[in-house]
mmCIF file with all atom_site columns, C-alpha atoms in Angstrom:
data_model
loop_
_atom_site.group_PDB
_atom_site.id
_atom_site.type_symbol
_atom_site.label_atom_id
_atom_site.label_alt_id
_atom_site.label_comp_id
_atom_site.label_asym_id
_atom_site.label_entity_id
_atom_site.label_seq_id
_atom_site.pdbx_PDB_ins_code
_atom_site.Cartn_x
_atom_site.Cartn_y
_atom_site.Cartn_z
_atom_site.occupancy
_atom_site.B_iso_or_equiv
_atom_site.pdbx_formal_charge
_atom_site.auth_seq_id
_atom_site.auth_comp_id
_atom_site.auth_asym_id
_atom_site.auth_atom_id
_atom_site.pdbx_PDB_model_num
ATOM 1   C CA . MET A 1 1   ? 9.536  -77.622 -46.725  1.00 39.00 ? 71  MET A CA 1
ATOM 2   C CA . LYS A 1 2   ? 9.543  -76.797 -50.428  1.00 49.00 ? 72  LYS A CA 1
ATOM 3   C CA . ASP A 1 3   ? 7.948  -73.488 -51.430  1.00 46.00 ? 73  ASP A CA 1
ATOM 4   C CA . ALA A 1 4   ? 4.651  -73.834 -53.271  1.00 65.00 ? 74  ALA A CA 1
ATOM 5   C CA . PHE A 1 5   ? 5.944  -71.544 -56.024  1.00 64.00 ? 75  PHE A CA 1
ATOM 6   C CA . SER A 1 6   ? 9.668  -71.708 -56.724  1.00 72.00 ? 76  SER A CA 1
ATOM 7   C CA . HIS A 1 7   ? 9.853  -68.128 -58.046  1.00 72.00 ? 77  HIS A CA 1
ATOM 8   C CA . LEU A 1 8   ? 8.144  -66.541 -55.009  1.00 72.00 ? 78  LEU A CA 1
ATOM 9   C CA . ASP A 1 9   ? 9.642  -65.989 -51.571  1.00 74.00 ? 79  ASP A CA 1
ATOM 10  C CA . ALA A 1 10  ? 7.731  -66.392 -48.284  1.00 76.00 ? 80  ALA A CA 1
ATOM 11  C CA . GLN A 1 11  ? 6.333  -62.845 -48.637  1.00 75.00 ? 81  GLN A CA 1
ATOM 12  C CA . GLY A 1 12  ? 5.130  -63.454 -52.212  1.00 77.00 ? 82  GLY A CA 1
ATOM 13  C CA . ASN A 1 13  ? 7.913  -61.445 -53.867  1.00 76.00 ? 83  ASN A CA 1
ATOM 14  C CA . VAL A 1 14  ? 9.326  -62.573 -57.203  1.00 81.00 ? 84  VAL A CA 1
ATOM 15  C CA . ARG A 1 15  ? 12.802 -64.082 -57.022  1.00 77.00 ? 85  ARG A CA 1
ATOM 16  C CA . MET A 1 16  ? 15.264 -66.041 -59.089  1.00 75.00 ? 86  MET A CA 1
ATOM 17  C CA . VAL A 1 17  ? 15.571 -69.646 -57.931  1.00 77.00 ? 87  VAL A CA 1
ATOM 18  C CA . ASP A 1 18  ? 18.920 -70.503 -56.338  1.00 73.00 ? 88  ASP A CA 1
ATOM 19  C CA . VAL A 1 19  ? 20.250 -73.517 -58.243  1.00 78.00 ? 89  VAL A CA 1
ATOM 20  C CA . GLY A 1 20  ? 23.686 -73.393 -56.604  1.00 70.00 ? 90  GLY A CA 1
ATOM 21  C CA . ALA A 1 21  ? 23.145 -76.551 -54.549  1.00 72.00 ? 91  ALA A CA 1
ATOM 22  C CA . LYS A 1 22  ? 21.993 -78.625 -57.535  1.00 78.00 ? 92  LYS A CA 1
ATOM 23  C CA . VAL A 1 23  ? 24.384 -81.217 -58.896  1.00 79.00 ? 93  VAL A CA 1
ATOM 24  C CA . PRO A 1 24  ? 25.569 -80.255 -62.394  1.00 84.00 ? 94  PRO A CA 1
ATOM 25  C CA . SER A 1 25  ? 24.527 -82.725 -65.085  1.00 88.00 ? 95  SER A CA 1
ATOM 26  C CA . LYS A 1 26  ? 24.416 -82.922 -68.846  1.00 96.00 ? 96  LYS A CA 1
ATOM 27  C CA . ARG A 1 27  ? 21.125 -81.384 -69.961  1.00 95.00 ? 97  ARG A CA 1
ATOM 28  C CA . VAL A 1 28  ? 19.520 -81.396 -73.402  1.00 97.00 ? 98  VAL A CA 1
ATOM 29  C CA . ALA A 1 29  ? 16.334 -79.761 -74.655  1.00 97.00 ? 99  ALA A CA 1
ATOM 30  C CA . ILE A 1 30  ? 14.712 -79.890 -78.090  1.00 98.00 ? 100 ILE A CA 1
ATOM 31  C CA . ALA A 1 31  ? 11.800 -77.639 -79.048  1.00 98.00 ? 101 ALA A CA 1
ATOM 32  C CA . GLU A 1 32  ? 9.827  -77.163 -82.224  1.00 98.00 ? 102 GLU A CA 1
ATOM 33  C CA . ALA A 1 33  ? 7.891  -74.462 -84.029  1.00 98.00 ? 103 ALA A CA 1
ATOM 34  C CA . VAL A 1 34  ? 5.981  -74.668 -87.304  1.00 98.00 ? 104 VAL A CA 1
ATOM 35  C CA . VAL A 1 35  ? 5.734  -71.883 -89.864  1.00 98.00 ? 105 VAL A CA 1
ATOM 36  C CA . GLU A 1 36  ? 2.757  -72.286 -92.213  1.00 98.00 ? 106 GLU A CA 1
ATOM 37  C CA . LEU A 1 37  ? 3.302  -70.722 -95.640  1.00 98.00 ? 107 LEU A CA 1
ATOM 38  C CA . ALA A 1 38  ? 1.423  -70.434 -98.915  1.00 98.00 ? 108 ALA A CA 1
ATOM 39  C CA . PRO A 1 39  ? 2.671  -72.891 -101.572 1.00 98.00 ? 109 PRO A CA 1
ATOM 40  C CA . ALA A 1 40  ? 4.048  -70.022 -103.699 1.00 97.00 ? 110 ALA A CA 1
ATOM 41  C CA . THR A 1 41  ? 6.006  -68.607 -100.738 1.00 97.00 ? 111 THR A CA 1
ATOM 42  C CA . LEU A 1 42  ? 7.388  -72.035 -99.884  1.00 97.00 ? 112 LEU A CA 1
ATOM 43  C CA . GLU A 1 43  ? 8.568  -72.446 -103.464 1.00 97.00 ? 113 GLU A CA 1
ATOM 44  C CA . LEU A 1 44  ? 10.357 -69.079 -103.370 1.00 97.00 ? 114 LEU A CA 1
ATOM 45  C CA . LEU A 1 45  ? 11.970 -70.123 -100.076 1.00 97.00 ? 115 LEU A CA 1
ATOM 46  C CA . ARG A 1 46  ? 13.159 -73.401 -101.635 1.00 95.00 ? 116 ARG A CA 1
ATOM 47  C CA . GLN A 1 47  ? 14.665 -71.526 -104.586 1.00 94.00 ? 117 GLN A CA 1
ATOM 48  C CA . SER A 1 48  ? 16.312 -68.896 -102.335 1.00 92.00 ? 118 SER A CA 1
ATOM 49  C CA . ALA A 1 49  ? 14.373 -66.366 -104.424 1.00 94.00 ? 119 ALA A CA 1
ATOM 50  C CA . LEU A 1 50  ? 12.855 -64.257 -101.657 1.00 94.00 ? 120 LEU A CA 1
ATOM 51  C CA . PRO A 1 51  ? 13.799 -60.541 -101.657 1.00 91.00 ? 121 PRO A CA 1
ATOM 52  C CA . LYS A 1 52  ? 15.711 -60.680 -98.338  1.00 92.00 ? 122 LYS A CA 1
ATOM 53  C CA . GLY A 1 53  ? 17.953 -63.626 -99.287  1.00 90.00 ? 123 GLY A CA 1
ATOM 54  C CA . ASP A 1 54  ? 18.615 -67.060 -97.797  1.00 95.00 ? 124 ASP A CA 1
ATOM 55  C CA . VAL A 1 55  ? 15.802 -67.428 -95.287  1.00 97.00 ? 125 VAL A CA 1
ATOM 56  C CA . LEU A 1 56  ? 16.891 -70.660 -93.621  1.00 97.00 ? 126 LEU A CA 1
ATOM 57  C CA . ALA A 1 57  ? 20.525 -69.581 -93.208  1.00 97.00 ? 127 ALA A CA 1
ATOM 58  C CA . CYS A 1 58  ? 19.408 -66.384 -91.459  1.00 97.00 ? 128 CYS A CA 1
ATOM 59  C CA . ALA A 1 59  ? 16.855 -68.249 -89.325  1.00 98.00 ? 129 ALA A CA 1
ATOM 60  C CA . LYS A 1 60  ? 19.501 -70.770 -88.266  1.00 98.00 ? 130 LYS A CA 1
ATOM 61  C CA . ILE A 1 61  ? 22.004 -68.114 -87.196  1.00 98.00 ? 131 ILE A CA 1
ATOM 62  C CA . GLY A 1 62  ? 19.332 -65.988 -85.511  1.00 98.00 ? 132 GLY A CA 1
ATOM 63  C CA . GLY A 1 63  ? 17.878 -68.969 -83.666  1.00 98.00 ? 133 GLY A CA 1
ATOM 64  C CA . ILE A 1 64  ? 21.282 -69.941 -82.308  1.00 98.00 ? 134 ILE A CA 1
ATOM 65  C CA . MET A 1 65  ? 21.908 -66.331 -81.250  1.00 98.00 ? 135 MET A CA 1
ATOM 66  C CA . ALA A 1 66  ? 18.531 -66.306 -79.474  1.00 98.00 ? 136 ALA A CA 1
ATOM 67  C CA . ALA A 1 67  ? 19.351 -69.509 -77.562  1.00 98.00 ? 137 ALA A CA 1
ATOM 68  C CA . LYS A 1 68  ? 22.491 -67.810 -76.261  1.00 97.00 ? 138 LYS A CA 1
ATOM 69  C CA . ARG A 1 69  ? 20.442 -64.823 -75.030  1.00 96.00 ? 139 ARG A CA 1
ATOM 70  C CA . ALA A 1 70  ? 17.373 -66.497 -73.528  1.00 95.00 ? 140 ALA A CA 1
ATOM 71  C CA . SER A 1 71  ? 18.170 -65.145 -70.067  1.00 92.00 ? 141 SER A CA 1
ATOM 72  C CA . GLN A 1 72  ? 18.016 -61.601 -71.462  1.00 94.00 ? 142 GLN A CA 1
ATOM 73  C CA . ILE A 1 73  ? 14.485 -62.196 -72.757  1.00 92.00 ? 143 ILE A CA 1
ATOM 74  C CA . ILE A 1 74  ? 12.849 -64.436 -70.122  1.00 90.00 ? 144 ILE A CA 1
ATOM 75  C CA . PRO A 1 75  ? 12.588 -62.861 -66.639  1.00 88.00 ? 145 PRO A CA 1
ATOM 76  C CA . LEU A 1 76  ? 14.294 -64.892 -63.892  1.00 85.00 ? 146 LEU A CA 1
ATOM 77  C CA . CYS A 1 77  ? 15.843 -67.288 -66.434  1.00 86.00 ? 147 CYS A CA 1
ATOM 78  C CA . HIS A 1 78  ? 19.386 -68.298 -65.478  1.00 88.00 ? 148 HIS A CA 1
ATOM 79  C CA . SER A 1 79  ? 22.246 -67.297 -67.747  1.00 90.00 ? 149 SER A CA 1
ATOM 80  C CA . LEU A 1 80  ? 23.812 -70.482 -69.102  1.00 91.00 ? 150 LEU A CA 1
ATOM 81  C CA . ASN A 1 81  ? 27.108 -71.250 -70.769  1.00 92.00 ? 151 ASN A CA 1
ATOM 82  C CA . LEU A 1 82  ? 25.707 -73.396 -73.590  1.00 96.00 ? 152 LEU A CA 1
ATOM 83  C CA . SER A 1 83  ? 27.920 -76.159 -74.913  1.00 96.00 ? 153 SER A CA 1
ATOM 84  C CA . TYR A 1 84  ? 25.791 -76.584 -78.068  1.00 98.00 ? 154 TYR A CA 1
ATOM 85  C CA . ALA A 1 85  ? 22.924 -74.960 -79.920  1.00 98.00 ? 155 ALA A CA 1
ATOM 86  C CA . ASP A 1 86  ? 21.525 -75.842 -83.333  1.00 98.00 ? 156 ASP A CA 1
ATOM 87  C CA . ILE A 1 87  ? 18.506 -75.217 -85.520  1.00 98.00 ? 157 ILE A CA 1
ATOM 88  C CA . ARG A 1 88  ? 17.256 -77.804 -88.012  1.00 98.00 ? 158 ARG A CA 1
ATOM 89  C CA . PHE A 1 89  ? 14.566 -77.384 -90.666  1.00 98.00 ? 159 PHE A CA 1
ATOM 90  C CA . GLU A 1 90  ? 12.163 -79.722 -92.383  1.00 98.00 ? 160 GLU A CA 1
ATOM 91  C CA . VAL A 1 91  ? 10.538 -78.093 -95.410  1.00 98.00 ? 161 VAL A CA 1
ATOM 92  C CA . ARG A 1 92  ? 7.203  -79.805 -96.148  1.00 97.00 ? 162 ARG A CA 1
ATOM 93  C CA . ASP A 1 93  ? 5.015  -79.470 -99.236  1.00 96.00 ? 163 ASP A CA 1
ATOM 94  C CA . THR A 1 94  ? 1.846  -80.908 -97.691  1.00 95.00 ? 164 THR A CA 1
ATOM 95  C CA . PRO A 1 95  ? 0.816  -78.894 -95.861  1.00 96.00 ? 165 PRO A CA 1
ATOM 96  C CA . PRO A 1 96  ? 3.188  -76.139 -97.004  1.00 97.00 ? 166 PRO A CA 1
ATOM 97  C CA . GLN A 1 97  ? 5.285  -75.392 -93.938  1.00 98.00 ? 167 GLN A CA 1
ATOM 98  C CA . VAL A 1 98  ? 8.704  -75.237 -92.397  1.00 98.00 ? 168 VAL A CA 1
ATOM 99  C CA . ARG A 1 99  ? 9.097  -77.291 -89.235  1.00 98.00 ? 169 ARG A CA 1
ATOM 100 C CA . ILE A 1 100 ? 11.837 -75.951 -86.986  1.00 98.00 ? 170 ILE A CA 1
ATOM 101 C CA . GLU A 1 101 ? 13.657 -78.036 -84.423  1.00 98.00 ? 171 GLU A CA 1
ATOM 102 C CA . ALA A 1 102 ? 15.906 -76.194 -81.970  1.00 98.00 ? 172 ALA A CA 1
ATOM 103 C CA . GLU A 1 103 ? 18.326 -78.024 -79.702  1.00 98.00 ? 173 GLU A CA 1
ATOM 104 C CA . ALA A 1 104 ? 20.320 -76.689 -76.765  1.00 98.00 ? 174 ALA A CA 1
ATOM 105 C CA . ARG A 1 105 ? 22.797 -78.481 -74.500  1.00 97.00 ? 175 ARG A CA 1
ATOM 106 C CA . VAL A 1 106 ? 24.643 -77.569 -71.330  1.00 96.00 ? 176 VAL A CA 1
ATOM 107 C CA . THR A 1 107 ? 26.372 -79.228 -68.417  1.00 93.00 ? 177 THR A CA 1
ATOM 108 C CA . GLY A 1 108 ? 25.063 -77.296 -65.479  1.00 88.00 ? 178 GLY A CA 1
ATOM 109 C CA . ASN A 1 109 ? 22.724 -76.839 -62.534  1.00 87.00 ? 179 ASN A CA 1
ATOM 110 C CA . THR A 1 110 ? 19.551 -75.984 -64.447  1.00 86.00 ? 180 THR A CA 1
ATOM 111 C CA . GLY A 1 111 ? 17.800 -76.991 -67.635  1.00 86.00 ? 181 GLY A CA 1
ATOM 112 C CA . VAL A 1 112 ? 17.953 -75.571 -71.151  1.00 95.00 ? 182 VAL A CA 1
ATOM 113 C CA . GLU A 1 113 ? 14.272 -75.779 -72.083  1.00 95.00 ? 183 GLU A CA 1
ATOM 114 C CA . MET A 1 114 ? 13.848 -72.011 -72.335  1.00 96.00 ? 184 MET A CA 1
ATOM 115 C CA . GLU A 1 115 ? 16.914 -71.715 -74.556  1.00 97.00 ? 185 GLU A CA 1
ATOM 116 C CA . ALA A 1 116 ? 15.493 -74.280 -76.993  1.00 98.00 ? 186 ALA A CA 1
ATOM 117 C CA . ILE A 1 117 ? 12.008 -72.712 -76.979  1.00 98.00 ? 187 ILE A CA 1
ATOM 118 C CA . VAL A 1 118 ? 13.322 -69.165 -77.486  1.00 98.00 ? 188 VAL A CA 1
ATOM 119 C CA . ALA A 1 119 ? 15.549 -70.431 -80.311  1.00 98.00 ? 189 ALA A CA 1
ATOM 120 C CA . ALA A 1 120 ? 12.624 -72.127 -82.093  1.00 98.00 ? 190 ALA A CA 1
ATOM 121 C CA . GLN A 1 121 ? 10.379 -69.077 -81.688  1.00 98.00 ? 191 GLN A CA 1
ATOM 122 C CA . SER A 1 122 ? 13.080 -66.705 -82.906  1.00 98.00 ? 192 SER A CA 1
ATOM 123 C CA . ALA A 1 123 ? 13.883 -68.830 -85.960  1.00 98.00 ? 193 ALA A CA 1
ATOM 124 C CA . ALA A 1 124 ? 10.144 -68.848 -86.778  1.00 98.00 ? 194 ALA A CA 1
ATOM 125 C CA . ALA A 1 125 ? 9.926  -65.053 -86.400  1.00 98.00 ? 195 ALA A CA 1
ATOM 126 C CA . ILE A 1 126 ? 12.940 -64.626 -88.695  1.00 98.00 ? 196 ILE A CA 1
ATOM 127 C CA . ILE A 1 127 ? 11.276 -66.812 -91.342  1.00 98.00 ? 197 ILE A CA 1
ATOM 128 C CA . TYR A 1 128 ? 8.171  -64.619 -91.027  1.00 98.00 ? 198 TYR A CA 1
ATOM 129 C CA . ASP A 1 129 ? 10.251 -61.453 -91.344  1.00 98.00 ? 199 ASP A CA 1
ATOM 130 C CA . MET A 1 130 ? 12.081 -62.675 -94.430  1.00 97.00 ? 200 MET A CA 1
ATOM 131 C CA . CYS A 1 131 ? 8.901  -63.907 -96.161  1.00 97.00 ? 201 CYS A CA 1
ATOM 132 C CA . LYS A 1 132 ? 6.525  -61.059 -95.280  1.00 97.00 ? 202 LYS A CA 1
ATOM 133 C CA . ALA A 1 133 ? 7.352  -59.130 -98.455  1.00 95.00 ? 203 ALA A CA 1
ATOM 134 C CA . VAL A 1 134 ? 5.452  -61.771 -100.438 1.00 97.00 ? 204 VAL A CA 1
ATOM 135 C CA . GLN A 1 135 ? 2.986  -63.059 -97.808  1.00 97.00 ? 205 GLN A CA 1
ATOM 136 C CA . ARG A 1 136 ? 1.536  -61.367 -94.713  1.00 96.00 ? 206 ARG A CA 1
ATOM 137 C CA . ASP A 1 137 ? -0.787 -64.113 -93.432  1.00 98.00 ? 207 ASP A CA 1
ATOM 138 C CA . ILE A 1 138 ? 1.980  -66.492 -92.365  1.00 98.00 ? 208 ILE A CA 1
ATOM 139 C CA . VAL A 1 139 ? 1.067  -68.520 -89.271  1.00 98.00 ? 209 VAL A CA 1
ATOM 140 C CA . ILE A 1 140 ? 3.534  -69.573 -86.582  1.00 98.00 ? 210 ILE A CA 1
ATOM 141 C CA . SER A 1 141 ? 2.155  -72.493 -84.617  1.00 96.00 ? 211 SER A CA 1
ATOM 142 C CA . ARG A 1 142 ? 2.904  -75.511 -82.477  1.00 94.00 ? 212 ARG A CA 1
ATOM 143 C CA . VAL A 1 143 ? 5.716  -74.130 -80.382  1.00 97.00 ? 213 VAL A CA 1
ATOM 144 C CA . ARG A 1 144 ? 6.439  -76.791 -77.798  1.00 97.00 ? 214 ARG A CA 1
ATOM 145 C CA . LEU A 1 145 ? 9.068  -78.744 -75.935  1.00 97.00 ? 215 LEU A CA 1
ATOM 146 C CA . LEU A 1 146 ? 9.709  -82.081 -77.646  1.00 97.00 ? 216 LEU A CA 1
ATOM 147 C CA . HIS A 1 147 ? 12.403 -83.509 -75.406  1.00 97.00 ? 217 HIS A CA 1
ATOM 148 C CA . LYS A 1 148 ? 14.402 -82.748 -72.292  1.00 97.00 ? 218 LYS A CA 1
ATOM 149 C CA . SER A 1 149 ? 16.875 -84.842 -70.415  1.00 96.00 ? 219 SER A CA 1
ATOM 150 C CA . GLY A 1 150 ? 19.146 -84.404 -67.426  1.00 93.00 ? 220 GLY A CA 1
ATOM 151 C CA . GLY A 1 151 ? 18.592 -83.021 -63.986  1.00 88.00 ? 221 GLY A CA 1
ATOM 152 C CA . LYS A 1 152 ? 16.471 -84.232 -61.119  1.00 85.00 ? 222 LYS A CA 1
ATOM 153 C CA . SER A 1 153 ? 13.242 -84.557 -63.122  1.00 87.00 ? 223 SER A CA 1
ATOM 154 C CA . GLY A 1 154 ? 14.890 -86.849 -65.682  1.00 88.00 ? 224 GLY A CA 1
ATOM 155 C CA . GLU A 1 155 ? 13.645 -87.349 -69.215  1.00 94.00 ? 225 GLU A CA 1
ATOM 156 C CA . PHE A 1 156 ? 10.563 -85.961 -70.942  1.00 95.00 ? 226 PHE A CA 1
ATOM 157 C CA . ASN A 1 157 ? 9.380  -86.777 -74.462  1.00 95.00 ? 227 ASN A CA 1
ATOM 158 C CA . ALA A 1 158 ? 6.295  -85.106 -75.928  1.00 95.00 ? 228 ALA A CA 1
ATOM 159 C CA . SER A 1 159 ? 3.623  -87.263 -77.489  1.00 89.00 ? 229 SER A CA 1
ATOM 160 C CA . GLU A 1 160 ? 3.376  -87.255 -81.256  1.00 79.00 ? 230 GLU A CA 1
ATOM 161 C CA . LEU A 1 161 ? 0.953  -84.853 -82.896  1.00 70.00 ? 231 LEU A CA 1
ATOM 162 C CA . PRO A 1 162 ? -0.460 -85.395 -86.352  1.00 60.00 ? 232 PRO A CA 1
ATOM 163 C CA . ALA A 1 163 ? 1.686  -83.675 -89.001  1.00 54.00 ? 233 ALA A CA 1
#
């Protein structure tokens, strides 16, 4: 009989799920986050004219680093040997925002959703950090899983939200 809660044992104690018996498969996860900026801040970002330097380059590197360390941040998250991690940006004028898409891939016994979500959130936080000198009321929103494939549960694709 399957436990009602996978991260609790029969006595109600927290535990890491044993994924050792799962069949390894190729797994992919894509997550997004949106960083809402003032038009003037977005323009400075586009021109690489913010005081801390190239915002998107730093956010890309930091997001990838975060994907690789998700298990150090999320309790009970399995440590994975990622085969791929990337951060992509879409800079939009209307409304003024940066849409972040984080992708993680692995061939293994458990999914990479947390790696993609942590990567998107971290990239968004780095954008905030690098823009805060000129704007403090930046909003980070719409962090969500867009896609996952592989494993027993198969494929998931989020429904479209208005831009």
